[in-house]
Short mmCIF file of C-alpha atoms in Angstrom, two decimals:
data_model
loop_
_atom_site.label_atom_id
_atom_site.label_comp_id
_atom_site.label_asym_id
_atom_site.label_seq_id
_atom_site.Cartn_x
_atom_site.Cartn_y
_atom_site.Cartn_z
CA MET A 1 7.05 7.28 24.13
CA VAL A 2 5.45 4.73 26.47
CA SER A 3 8.09 2.97 28.53
CA TYR A 4 8.34 0.66 31.52
CA GLU A 5 9.67 3.49 33.69
CA ASN A 6 6.59 5.59 32.87
CA LEU A 7 4.16 2.77 33.67
CA LYS A 8 5.92 1.07 36.60
CA SER A 9 4.22 2.99 39.40
CA GLY A 10 0.80 2.31 37.88
CA TYR A 11 1.43 -1.45 37.82
CA GLU A 12 2.59 -1.40 41.43
CA ARG A 13 -0.48 0.60 42.51
CA ASN A 14 -2.90 -1.65 40.64
CA TRP A 15 -1.35 -4.81 42.09
CA ALA A 16 -1.66 -3.42 45.61
CA ASN A 17 -5.35 -2.58 45.01
CA LEU A 18 -6.31 -5.69 43.03
CA GLN A 19 -9.44 -7.45 44.27
CA ILE A 20 -11.10 -10.35 42.50
CA ARG A 21 -14.82 -9.83 42.10
CA PRO A 22 -16.74 -12.18 44.43
CA ALA A 23 -18.72 -13.62 41.52
CA ARG A 24 -15.47 -14.63 39.79
CA LEU A 25 -13.59 -16.10 42.76
CA GLY A 26 -14.56 -19.70 42.00
CA GLU A 27 -13.58 -19.39 38.34
CA ALA A 28 -10.28 -17.72 39.25
CA SER A 29 -9.42 -20.52 41.71
CA ALA A 30 -10.25 -23.27 39.19
CA THR A 31 -8.15 -21.57 36.50
CA ALA A 32 -5.24 -21.19 38.92
CA ARG A 33 -5.36 -24.93 39.67
CA LYS A 34 -5.15 -25.74 35.95
CA ALA A 35 -2.08 -23.55 35.66
CA ILE A 36 -0.42 -25.19 38.64
CA ASN A 37 -1.21 -28.65 37.25
CA GLY A 38 1.04 -27.88 34.28
CA LYS A 39 3.86 -26.64 36.50
CA ALA A 40 6.29 -29.47 35.59
CA THR A 41 6.08 -28.62 31.87
CA TYR A 42 6.36 -24.90 32.49
CA GLN A 43 9.42 -25.47 34.67
CA GLN A 44 11.13 -27.21 31.72
CA VAL A 45 10.63 -23.99 29.78
CA GLU A 46 11.99 -22.00 32.71
CA ARG A 47 15.20 -24.09 32.85
CA LEU A 48 15.82 -23.47 29.13
CA SER A 49 14.88 -19.79 29.00
CA GLY A 50 15.18 -18.32 32.47
CA VAL A 51 11.58 -17.09 32.28
CA PRO A 52 9.58 -17.89 35.47
CA TRP A 53 7.25 -20.84 35.02
CA TYR A 54 4.19 -18.93 36.25
CA PHE A 55 4.75 -16.27 33.56
CA VAL A 56 4.78 -19.02 30.92
CA ALA A 57 1.56 -20.47 32.39
CA LEU A 58 -0.20 -17.09 32.27
CA CYS A 59 0.74 -16.49 28.62
CA HIS A 60 -0.38 -20.04 27.83
CA TYR A 61 -3.79 -19.40 29.38
CA ARG A 62 -4.49 -16.25 27.37
CA GLU A 63 -3.19 -17.64 24.07
CA SER A 64 -4.75 -21.11 24.05
CA ASN A 65 -6.41 -21.86 27.42
CA PHE A 66 -3.66 -24.31 28.54
CA ASP A 67 -3.70 -26.41 25.36
CA PHE A 68 -0.27 -28.08 25.21
CA ASP A 69 -0.66 -28.88 21.51
CA THR A 70 -0.40 -25.20 20.58
CA TYR A 71 2.36 -22.66 19.98
CA LEU A 72 2.80 -20.21 22.86
CA GLY A 73 3.29 -17.25 20.50
CA ASN A 74 -0.18 -17.25 18.93
CA GLY A 75 -2.13 -20.38 19.93
CA GLU A 76 -1.77 -22.16 16.56
CA THR A 77 -1.13 -25.89 16.35
CA LEU A 78 2.42 -27.17 16.86
CA LYS A 79 2.13 -29.53 13.91
CA ARG A 80 2.17 -26.91 11.13
CA VAL A 81 4.07 -23.77 10.26
CA THR A 82 2.33 -20.79 11.84
CA CYS A 83 0.21 -18.53 9.65
CA LEU A 84 -0.48 -15.80 12.20
CA VAL A 85 2.14 -13.37 13.50
CA PRO A 86 4.72 -14.51 14.33
CA LYS A 87 4.52 -16.29 10.96
CA GLY A 88 6.65 -19.10 9.67
CA ARG A 89 7.45 -20.69 13.06
CA GLY A 90 7.52 -24.43 13.50
CA PRO A 91 6.42 -27.09 13.27
CA PHE A 92 7.64 -28.02 16.76
CA ALA A 93 8.14 -31.43 18.35
CA SER A 94 6.80 -30.32 21.74
CA PHE A 95 5.16 -27.48 23.62
CA VAL A 96 8.46 -26.76 25.36
CA ASP A 97 10.31 -26.22 22.07
CA GLY A 98 7.63 -23.89 20.77
CA ALA A 99 7.43 -21.96 24.05
CA VAL A 100 11.17 -21.33 24.15
CA ASP A 101 11.02 -20.08 20.54
CA ALA A 102 8.14 -17.70 21.34
CA LEU A 103 9.90 -16.30 24.41
CA ARG A 104 13.16 -15.90 22.49
CA ILE A 105 11.66 -13.79 19.71
CA GLN A 106 10.04 -11.62 22.42
CA HIS A 107 13.57 -11.15 23.86
CA PHE A 108 12.49 -12.55 27.24
CA VAL A 109 15.20 -15.22 27.31
CA GLY A 110 17.99 -14.18 29.69
CA THR A 111 15.94 -11.59 31.58
CA GLN A 112 16.51 -11.38 35.33
CA ASP A 113 14.22 -8.67 36.67
CA TRP A 114 10.85 -10.25 37.44
CA CYS A 115 9.38 -7.93 40.05
CA ILE A 116 5.61 -7.55 39.96
CA ALA A 117 5.69 -4.31 37.92
CA ARG A 118 8.05 -5.82 35.33
CA THR A 119 5.99 -9.03 35.20
CA LEU A 120 2.73 -7.16 34.58
CA TYR A 121 4.43 -4.91 32.02
CA ARG A 122 5.74 -7.87 30.04
CA LEU A 123 2.40 -9.65 30.21
CA GLU A 124 0.67 -6.60 28.78
CA CYS A 125 3.35 -6.12 26.10
CA PHE A 126 2.64 -9.70 24.99
CA ASN A 127 -0.87 -8.48 24.07
CA GLY A 128 -0.29 -4.78 23.37
CA LEU A 129 -0.38 -1.48 25.28
CA GLY A 130 -3.27 0.08 23.37
CA TYR A 131 -5.58 0.29 26.40
CA HIS A 132 -3.46 3.01 28.03
CA ALA A 133 -4.45 5.43 25.28
CA LYS A 134 -8.15 4.64 25.95
CA GLY A 135 -7.96 5.33 29.71
CA VAL A 136 -8.89 1.72 30.50
CA ASN A 137 -7.02 -0.86 32.56
CA SER A 138 -6.23 -3.72 30.22
CA PRO A 139 -8.63 -6.68 30.55
CA TYR A 140 -5.66 -8.84 29.51
CA LEU A 141 -4.36 -8.12 33.03
CA TYR A 142 -7.34 -7.13 35.13
CA GLY A 143 -10.42 -8.84 33.67
CA GLY A 144 -12.56 -10.23 36.51
CA SER A 145 -11.28 -7.71 39.07
CA THR A 146 -12.61 -4.43 40.41
CA LEU A 147 -9.93 -2.63 38.39
CA TYR A 148 -11.78 -3.32 35.13
CA GLY A 149 -15.43 -2.82 34.24
CA PRO A 150 -18.40 -1.16 35.92
CA THR A 151 -19.23 -0.02 38.39
CA GLU A 152 -15.81 0.42 39.95
CA ALA A 153 -13.81 1.10 36.76
CA ASN A 154 -14.08 1.77 33.04
CA ALA A 155 -14.94 -0.97 30.56
CA GLY A 156 -13.96 -1.36 26.92
CA LYS A 157 -12.30 -3.86 24.61
CA PHE A 158 -10.61 -4.04 21.24
CA VAL A 159 -13.22 -6.24 19.56
CA ALA A 160 -11.25 -6.40 16.30
CA ASP A 161 -7.96 -5.15 14.96
CA HIS A 162 -7.79 -1.44 15.82
CA VAL A 163 -11.55 -1.36 16.69
CA PHE A 164 -12.27 -0.33 20.29
CA ASP A 165 -15.75 -0.69 21.82
CA PRO A 166 -15.99 1.36 25.07
CA ASN A 167 -19.13 -0.47 26.17
CA HIS A 168 -17.84 -4.01 25.72
CA VAL A 169 -16.74 -5.90 28.86
CA ASP A 170 -14.19 -8.69 28.34
CA SER A 171 -15.50 -11.83 30.03
CA GLN A 172 -12.11 -13.61 30.15
CA LEU A 173 -10.11 -13.51 33.36
CA GLY A 174 -7.03 -11.31 33.36
CA THR A 175 -3.54 -12.70 33.91
CA ALA A 176 -2.96 -10.57 37.03
CA VAL A 177 -6.18 -12.00 38.51
CA ILE A 178 -5.05 -15.58 37.84
CA LEU A 179 -1.56 -14.86 39.22
CA HIS A 180 -3.16 -13.51 42.39
CA ALA A 181 -5.18 -16.74 42.74
CA MET A 182 -2.12 -18.92 41.95
CA MET A 183 -0.10 -17.28 44.72
CA SER A 184 -2.82 -18.10 47.21
CA GLN A 185 -2.57 -21.81 46.24
CA ASP A 186 1.20 -22.21 45.64
CA SER A 187 3.48 -20.62 48.23
CA SER A 188 6.56 -21.25 46.05
CA ILE A 189 5.55 -18.32 43.84
CA ALA A 190 7.40 -15.47 45.48
CA ILE A 191 7.32 -12.10 43.75
CA ASN A 192 8.96 -9.00 45.10
CA ASP A 193 6.15 -6.47 45.46
CA GLY A 194 8.50 -3.53 45.89
CA PRO A 195 10.13 -1.43 43.15
CA SER A 196 13.12 -3.03 41.48
CA ILE A 197 16.50 -1.63 40.64
CA ALA A 198 17.98 -3.71 37.87
CA SER A 199 21.78 -3.98 37.94
CA HIS A 200 21.96 -4.23 34.18
CA SER A 201 19.94 -3.58 31.07
CA GLU A 202 17.34 -6.23 30.31
CA PRO A 203 17.37 -7.93 26.86
CA ASP A 204 13.92 -6.63 25.94
CA GLU A 205 15.07 -3.11 26.83
CA ASP A 206 18.19 -3.44 24.68
CA VAL A 207 16.10 -3.84 21.53
CA ALA A 208 13.63 -1.08 22.39
CA SER A 209 15.68 1.64 20.69
CA SER A 210 15.90 -0.40 17.47
CA VAL A 211 12.17 -1.14 17.55
CA LEU A 212 11.42 2.55 18.14
CA LEU A 213 13.54 3.54 15.13
CA MET A 214 11.76 0.97 12.95
CA GLN A 215 8.34 2.21 14.13
CA GLN A 216 9.30 5.78 13.26
CA THR A 217 10.56 4.72 9.84
CA LEU A 218 7.45 2.63 9.09
CA ASN A 219 5.27 5.59 10.04
CA LYS A 220 7.34 7.76 7.68
CA LEU A 221 6.74 5.19 4.95
CA GLY A 222 2.96 5.39 5.54
CA ALA A 223 2.14 2.59 8.00
CA ASN A 224 -1.64 2.18 8.16
CA PRO A 225 -2.78 2.41 10.89
CA PRO A 226 0.04 4.56 12.28
CA LEU A 227 2.15 2.80 14.88
CA ASP A 228 2.54 3.86 18.48
CA GLU A 229 6.20 4.84 18.75
CA ASP A 230 6.81 3.07 22.04
CA GLY A 231 9.75 0.77 21.27
CA ILE A 232 7.62 -2.34 21.85
CA SER A 233 7.13 -4.91 19.13
CA GLY A 234 3.47 -5.50 19.84
CA PRO A 235 0.74 -6.88 17.57
CA LYS A 236 0.33 -3.65 15.54
CA THR A 237 4.05 -3.32 14.94
CA LYS A 238 4.32 -6.98 13.92
CA ALA A 239 1.41 -6.56 11.50
CA ALA A 240 3.08 -3.49 9.94
CA VAL A 241 6.38 -5.35 9.64
CA SER A 242 4.56 -8.26 8.00
CA GLN A 243 2.97 -5.90 5.47
CA PHE A 244 6.36 -4.34 4.68
CA GLN A 245 7.90 -7.79 4.19
CA GLN A 246 5.14 -8.77 1.76
CA GLN A 247 5.57 -5.57 -0.25
CA HIS A 248 9.34 -6.02 -0.51
CA ALA A 249 9.49 -9.78 -1.23
CA LEU A 250 11.01 -10.65 2.17
CA ALA A 251 10.25 -13.68 4.30
CA ASP A 252 6.85 -12.86 5.85
CA THR A 253 7.37 -13.39 9.59
CA GLY A 254 6.24 -10.13 11.17
CA LEU A 255 9.53 -10.08 13.08
CA LEU A 256 12.26 -7.47 12.99
CA ASP A 257 15.13 -9.70 11.93
CA GLY A 258 18.39 -8.32 10.56
CA THR A 259 17.33 -8.49 6.92
CA THR A 260 14.05 -6.69 7.59
CA ILE A 261 15.69 -3.97 9.70
CA ALA A 262 18.20 -3.33 6.91
CA ALA A 263 15.42 -3.16 4.28
CA ILE A 264 13.28 -0.77 6.35
CA THR A 265 16.32 1.41 7.01
CA ARG A 266 17.16 1.58 3.28
CA ALA A 267 13.56 2.39 2.38
CA GLY A 268 13.46 5.16 4.98
CA MET A 269 16.64 6.74 3.63
CA GLN A 270 15.22 7.13 0.13
CA PRO A 271 13.83 10.65 -0.39
CA VAL A 272 10.12 10.97 -0.96
CA ARG A 273 9.74 12.22 -4.51
CA THR A 274 6.89 14.57 -5.22
CA ALA A 275 6.68 15.44 -8.88
CA SER A 276 5.99 19.05 -9.80
CA ILE A 277 3.39 18.73 -12.55
CA ASP A 278 1.73 21.46 -14.59
CA LEU A 279 -1.85 20.24 -14.60
CA SER A 280 -2.97 23.29 -16.57
CA GLN A 281 -1.99 21.41 -19.78
CA ILE A 282 -4.68 18.82 -19.07
CA LEU A 283 -7.11 21.56 -18.12
CA LYS A 284 -6.58 23.40 -21.39
CA ARG A 285 -6.99 20.19 -23.40
CA LEU A 286 -10.34 19.56 -21.76
CA ASP A 287 -11.46 23.13 -22.49
CA ASP A 288 -10.45 22.72 -26.14
CA ILE A 289 -12.36 19.42 -26.36
CA SER A 290 -15.46 21.20 -25.01
CA GLN A 291 -15.18 23.77 -27.80
CA VAL A 292 -14.88 21.03 -30.45
CA VAL A 293 -17.80 18.99 -29.09
CA GLN A 294 -20.06 22.01 -28.68
CA PRO A 295 -22.49 22.48 -31.59
CA GLY A 296 -21.41 25.36 -33.78
CA GLY A 297 -17.96 25.51 -32.21
CA ALA A 298 -19.00 28.25 -29.79
CA THR A 299 -16.53 29.11 -27.09
CA PRO A 300 -17.68 27.82 -23.68
CA ALA A 301 -17.70 30.09 -20.67
CA LEU A 302 -14.56 29.24 -18.72
CA ALA A 303 -14.33 30.97 -15.38
CA GLY A 304 -10.92 31.66 -13.96
CA MET A 305 -8.93 30.16 -16.87
CA THR A 306 -5.55 31.76 -17.46
CA SER A 307 -2.58 30.76 -19.55
CA GLY A 308 1.03 30.39 -18.63
CA GLY A 309 1.20 27.24 -16.51
CA GLN A 310 -1.18 28.20 -13.72
CA SER A 311 -1.46 26.17 -10.52
CA VAL A 312 -4.33 23.72 -10.99
CA ASP A 313 -5.91 21.15 -8.71
CA LEU A 314 -7.84 18.02 -9.60
CA SER A 315 -11.22 19.60 -8.79
CA GLN A 316 -10.81 21.92 -11.80
CA ILE A 317 -10.19 18.93 -14.07
CA LEU A 318 -13.25 17.26 -12.55
CA SER A 319 -15.41 20.32 -13.26
CA ARG A 320 -14.22 20.36 -16.90
CA LEU A 321 -15.14 16.69 -17.28
CA GLU A 322 -18.60 17.37 -15.83
CA ASN A 323 -19.07 20.22 -18.29
CA LEU A 324 -17.94 18.02 -21.19
CA ALA A 325 -20.40 15.31 -20.09
CA GLN A 326 -23.24 17.86 -20.19
CA LEU A 327 -22.28 18.91 -23.70
CA ILE A 328 -22.17 15.35 -25.02
CA GLN A 329 -25.34 14.14 -23.30
CA SER A 330 -27.61 17.15 -23.83
CA GLY A 331 -26.16 18.79 -26.94
CA ALA A 332 -26.47 22.18 -25.27
CA THR A 333 -25.09 25.15 -27.16
CA THR A 334 -24.06 27.03 -24.02
CA PRO A 335 -22.47 24.93 -21.31
CA THR A 336 -22.69 25.68 -17.63
CA PRO A 337 -19.94 28.11 -16.57
CA ILE A 338 -17.09 26.26 -14.95
CA ALA A 339 -16.20 27.41 -11.48
CA THR A 340 -12.56 27.38 -10.52
CA PRO A 341 -12.10 26.36 -6.87
CA SER A 342 -9.20 27.34 -4.67
CA THR A 343 -5.89 25.91 -5.79
CA ALA A 344 -4.68 25.32 -2.23
CA THR A 345 -6.16 21.85 -2.13
CA ALA A 346 -4.91 19.44 0.54
CA PRO A 347 -3.44 16.09 -0.55
CA LEU A 348 -6.43 14.28 0.97
CA ALA A 349 -8.84 16.32 -1.15
CA GLN A 350 -6.76 15.57 -4.24
CA THR A 351 -7.00 11.85 -3.45
CA ILE A 352 -10.80 12.09 -3.11
CA GLN A 353 -11.06 13.79 -6.52
CA LEU A 354 -9.47 10.87 -8.42
CA PRO A 355 -12.41 8.45 -8.05
CA LYS A 356 -14.76 11.26 -9.12
CA ILE A 357 -12.68 11.89 -12.25
CA LEU A 358 -12.79 8.16 -12.93
CA SER A 359 -16.59 8.19 -12.60
CA GLN A 360 -16.89 11.11 -15.03
CA LEU A 361 -14.72 9.35 -17.61
CA GLN A 362 -16.92 6.25 -17.31
CA SER A 363 -20.00 8.42 -17.89
CA LEU A 364 -18.39 10.03 -20.95
CA THR A 365 -17.50 6.64 -22.38
CA GLN A 366 -21.08 5.39 -21.92
CA ALA A 367 -22.46 8.55 -23.52
CA LEU A 368 -20.25 8.19 -26.57
CA GLN A 369 -21.03 4.49 -26.91
CA SER A 370 -24.76 5.17 -26.78
CA GLY A 371 -24.65 6.98 -30.11
CA ALA A 372 -23.50 10.53 -29.42
CA THR A 373 -21.57 12.11 -32.29
CA ASN A 374 -19.03 14.85 -32.58
CA PRO A 375 -20.73 17.69 -34.48
CA ALA A 376 -17.46 19.40 -35.30
CA ASN A 377 -16.15 16.37 -37.23
CA PRO A 378 -18.99 14.03 -38.23
CA THR A 379 -16.72 11.87 -40.41
CA THR A 380 -14.82 10.50 -37.42
CA ALA A 381 -16.28 7.32 -35.98
CA ALA A 382 -17.45 7.51 -32.36
CA SER A 383 -15.73 4.20 -31.65
CA THR A 384 -12.33 5.89 -32.17
CA THR A 385 -13.09 8.44 -29.45
CA VAL A 386 -14.37 5.67 -27.18
CA SER A 387 -11.12 3.77 -27.71
CA VAL A 388 -9.01 6.76 -26.68
CA LEU A 389 -11.25 7.43 -23.68
CA GLY A 390 -10.84 3.79 -22.73
CA GLN A 391 -7.06 4.20 -22.69
CA LEU A 392 -7.40 7.35 -20.60
CA LEU A 393 -9.78 5.53 -18.25
CA SER A 394 -7.36 2.63 -17.86
CA LEU A 395 -4.50 5.02 -17.09
CA ILE A 396 -6.38 6.93 -14.36
CA THR A 397 -7.65 3.66 -12.85
CA ARG A 398 -4.06 2.74 -12.03
CA THR A 399 -3.62 6.02 -10.11
CA VAL A 400 -6.66 5.55 -7.83
CA PRO A 401 -5.54 4.49 -4.28
CA GLY A 402 -6.26 0.83 -3.51
CA THR A 403 -6.18 -0.29 -7.16
CA ALA A 404 -3.74 -3.13 -7.75
CA ALA A 405 -1.26 -2.75 -10.58
CA ALA A 406 1.71 -4.81 -11.63
CA ALA A 407 3.95 -1.79 -12.16
CA ASN A 408 2.83 1.81 -11.64
CA PRO A 409 4.80 4.41 -13.63
CA ALA A 410 5.97 7.63 -12.03
CA PRO A 411 3.31 10.37 -11.57
CA ALA A 412 5.11 12.60 -14.06
CA ASP A 413 4.98 9.88 -16.72
CA GLN A 414 1.30 9.22 -16.00
CA LEU A 415 0.32 12.85 -16.44
CA LYS A 416 2.42 13.16 -19.59
CA GLN A 417 0.48 10.24 -21.02
CA LEU A 418 -2.75 11.95 -19.95
CA VAL A 419 -1.79 15.09 -21.88
CA ASP A 420 -0.81 13.06 -24.95
CA LEU A 421 -4.04 11.06 -24.91
CA LEU A 422 -6.16 14.17 -24.50
CA GLY A 423 -4.27 15.71 -27.42
CA THR A 424 -5.06 12.63 -29.47
CA LEU A 425 -8.73 12.90 -28.52
CA LEU A 426 -8.79 16.58 -29.47
CA GLY A 427 -7.16 16.04 -32.85
CA ASN A 428 -9.27 12.97 -33.63
CA LYS A 429 -6.07 11.16 -34.64
CA PRO A 430 -5.83 7.58 -33.44
CA VAL A 431 -2.73 6.26 -31.72
CA LEU A 432 -0.34 4.67 -34.25
CA GLY A 433 -0.77 0.94 -34.76
CA GLN A 434 1.95 -1.68 -34.56
CA VAL A 435 2.97 -1.30 -38.22
CA ASN A 436 3.07 2.50 -38.42
CA GLY A 437 4.60 2.80 -34.96
CA ALA A 438 7.23 0.08 -35.44
CA LEU A 439 10.14 2.55 -35.15
CA GLY A 440 8.62 4.58 -32.34
CA GLU A 441 6.06 7.35 -32.01
CA THR A 442 8.28 10.17 -33.36
CA ILE A 443 9.53 8.43 -36.53
CA GLY A 444 6.13 6.78 -37.02
CA LYS A 445 4.32 10.12 -37.07
CA LEU A 446 7.03 11.65 -39.28
CA LEU A 447 6.59 8.94 -41.95
CA ASP A 448 2.84 8.43 -41.44
CA GLY A 449 1.16 8.63 -44.88
CA LYS A 450 4.47 9.14 -46.70
CA LYS A 451 6.14 5.73 -46.72
CA THR A 452 4.54 4.41 -49.92
CA ALA A 453 5.30 7.55 -51.92
CA LEU A 454 8.88 7.70 -50.65
CA GLY A 455 9.41 4.02 -51.46
CA ILE A 456 8.06 4.23 -55.01
CA GLY A 457 9.98 7.43 -55.69
CA GLY A 458 13.19 5.95 -54.30
CA ALA A 459 12.82 2.81 -56.39
CA LEU A 460 12.30 4.83 -59.60
CA ILE A 461 15.25 7.12 -58.93
CA THR A 462 17.48 4.13 -58.09
CA ALA A 463 16.50 2.36 -61.31
CA LEU A 464 17.12 5.52 -63.32
CA LEU A 465 20.55 6.11 -61.81
CA SER A 466 21.63 2.51 -62.28
CA ALA A 467 20.79 2.76 -66.01
CA VAL A 468 22.93 5.84 -66.58
CA SER A 469 26.60 5.37 -67.47
CA ALA A 470 29.17 8.09 -66.92
CA THR A 471 30.83 9.45 -70.10
CA PRO A 472 33.50 12.15 -70.17
CA SER A 473 31.73 14.06 -72.93
CA ALA A 474 28.28 14.02 -71.30
CA GLY A 475 27.10 17.29 -69.94
CA GLY A 476 24.08 18.81 -68.24
CA LEU A 477 21.68 16.56 -66.32
CA ALA A 478 23.03 13.38 -67.97
CA GLY A 479 26.54 14.19 -66.81
CA LEU A 480 25.36 14.89 -63.26
CA LEU A 481 23.41 11.66 -63.05
CA GLY A 482 26.33 9.70 -64.50
CA THR A 483 28.69 11.20 -61.95
CA ILE A 484 26.34 10.24 -59.05
CA ALA A 485 25.85 6.71 -60.37
CA SER A 486 29.60 6.12 -60.79
CA ALA A 487 30.37 7.61 -57.35
CA VAL A 488 28.23 4.99 -55.56
CA PRO A 489 29.28 1.51 -56.78
CA GLY A 490 26.52 -1.07 -56.69
CA LEU A 491 23.87 1.57 -56.02
CA SER A 492 20.96 -0.57 -57.05
CA GLN A 493 22.15 -3.54 -54.98
CA PHE A 494 21.30 -1.90 -51.64
CA ALA A 495 19.21 1.20 -52.42
CA LEU A 496 16.57 -0.58 -54.51
CA PRO A 497 15.71 -3.22 -51.83
CA ILE A 498 15.42 -0.45 -49.20
CA SER A 499 13.03 1.51 -51.41
CA LEU A 500 10.92 -1.56 -52.13
CA ALA A 501 10.82 -2.44 -48.42
CA LEU A 502 9.67 1.11 -47.61
CA THR A 503 6.93 0.75 -50.21
CA ALA A 504 5.79 -2.56 -48.72
CA TRP A 505 5.83 -1.02 -45.21
CA GLY A 506 3.61 1.82 -46.41
CA VAL A 507 1.15 -0.60 -48.03
CA LEU A 508 0.95 -2.65 -44.81
CA GLY A 509 0.38 0.53 -42.80
CA LYS A 510 -2.54 1.50 -45.02
CA LEU A 511 -4.03 -1.99 -44.70
CA GLU A 512 -3.71 -1.66 -40.94
CA LYS A 513 -5.55 1.67 -40.96
CA TRP A 514 -8.34 0.22 -43.09
CA ALA A 515 -8.63 -2.75 -40.72
CA GLN A 516 -8.88 -0.38 -37.73
CA GLY A 517 -11.34 1.92 -39.48
CA THR A 518 -8.97 4.85 -39.02
CA ALA A 519 -8.06 5.52 -42.65
CA PRO A 520 -8.74 9.14 -43.71
CA PRO A 521 -11.94 9.71 -45.69
CA PRO A 522 -11.61 10.15 -49.49
CA LYS A 523 -11.12 13.72 -50.62
CA PRO A 524 -14.07 15.20 -52.55
CA THR A 525 -13.43 15.73 -56.28
CA THR A 526 -14.70 18.66 -58.33
#
């Protein structure tokens, strides 16, 4: 963990060795004068916050080049609510109001230790500590001095978010350089150059442990890019917090307020669920489809295929899809043997396989739409297979990383649907429509093709029973029917409507199948 105590000696050493480059002396002096010209306004901020006026001036220079119509936290206009992190601040009536707000959310208000090392540390935290990991003195502090850039020191700059260019030299003057020039023009700026021993914990240090815990939790939740666990709420941490707030319907500020800390803590406490899925079911379905599609029904050469719930990775499913594509497109009688790669596939490799599987499914769909037929069952329309493949394609699309979806089901549910759809494709049986599936998949399949017969039979039996009267002397079948009819009063009043409704349901289901083109072909007569 990067901390002030770890970096303090480096700040003190750099300040002692700081020299402004001769070519930048004039610019540094002019910039220092601009900062001093705004001293009265900066001192108003100091009286309200306790933050030294020169520190406010230096932050103001780097954020908006001394523009008093801007917010100190990010340089946006004071007249509108801020859109950059920190988001949702303002509008503010004056620069002073906005500056106090920016310093407060950085936890600088109430700080007392302003030695040179602490001052430089806080200035760099305002921009981020990423340059330490690159072995470069931050241009935010040392730009324009011999401590940054060739030939005396290393160059480099973050030219975009998380993009570091080691050959780029920042042309803007650093805040330590301007402070050095300000002190030469204003003797009232007195900074203790020696090491400090704070008598109490500073406000920004008090929150460091909470920030560190939130950084660790966000990394556990998959922060991208991963956060430096340094206890400092810098630009990267604020961006990650903002992303978390957007994903969890919180106020998007980029700040670790109480509500956000509680939400991150709750999310981090939830166990990461990794479903244990038997992918061999999908693999076997694909092998069976290859046998059906293959002319003559010959058994394809399947290398390494075993039964009994073997461990399978996505590359095996991909190889089966490639083999199936060859069968459909070329009509070959002997497909290419399928190689079975190692099952110890890393999660990253599994993620890479998903787009490839998606591409293969798209190719299969195009091949089927272009006129390919299923030789094992020529009576089934190709459009039915294309429809099922389309559903399978849509399902896998929602599992590919980076694809937006309103509500993603659990991985176990997704793969179950994959198995079911592949089973449907294999059996050439379309998914039940709205009429036949009105009472669910299980009951719908149970009654599929039987509703009309059951309804007509029920109506006839009900009419027969209602016409029979029970007589003591009746025997045999007539006596039995009479006993049943008399045991159920008003039988025809409720049984007959149910039977007729079942008949009507069956007729509607058949009409639906004819409309979809999925009705079974007529049986040949001898």
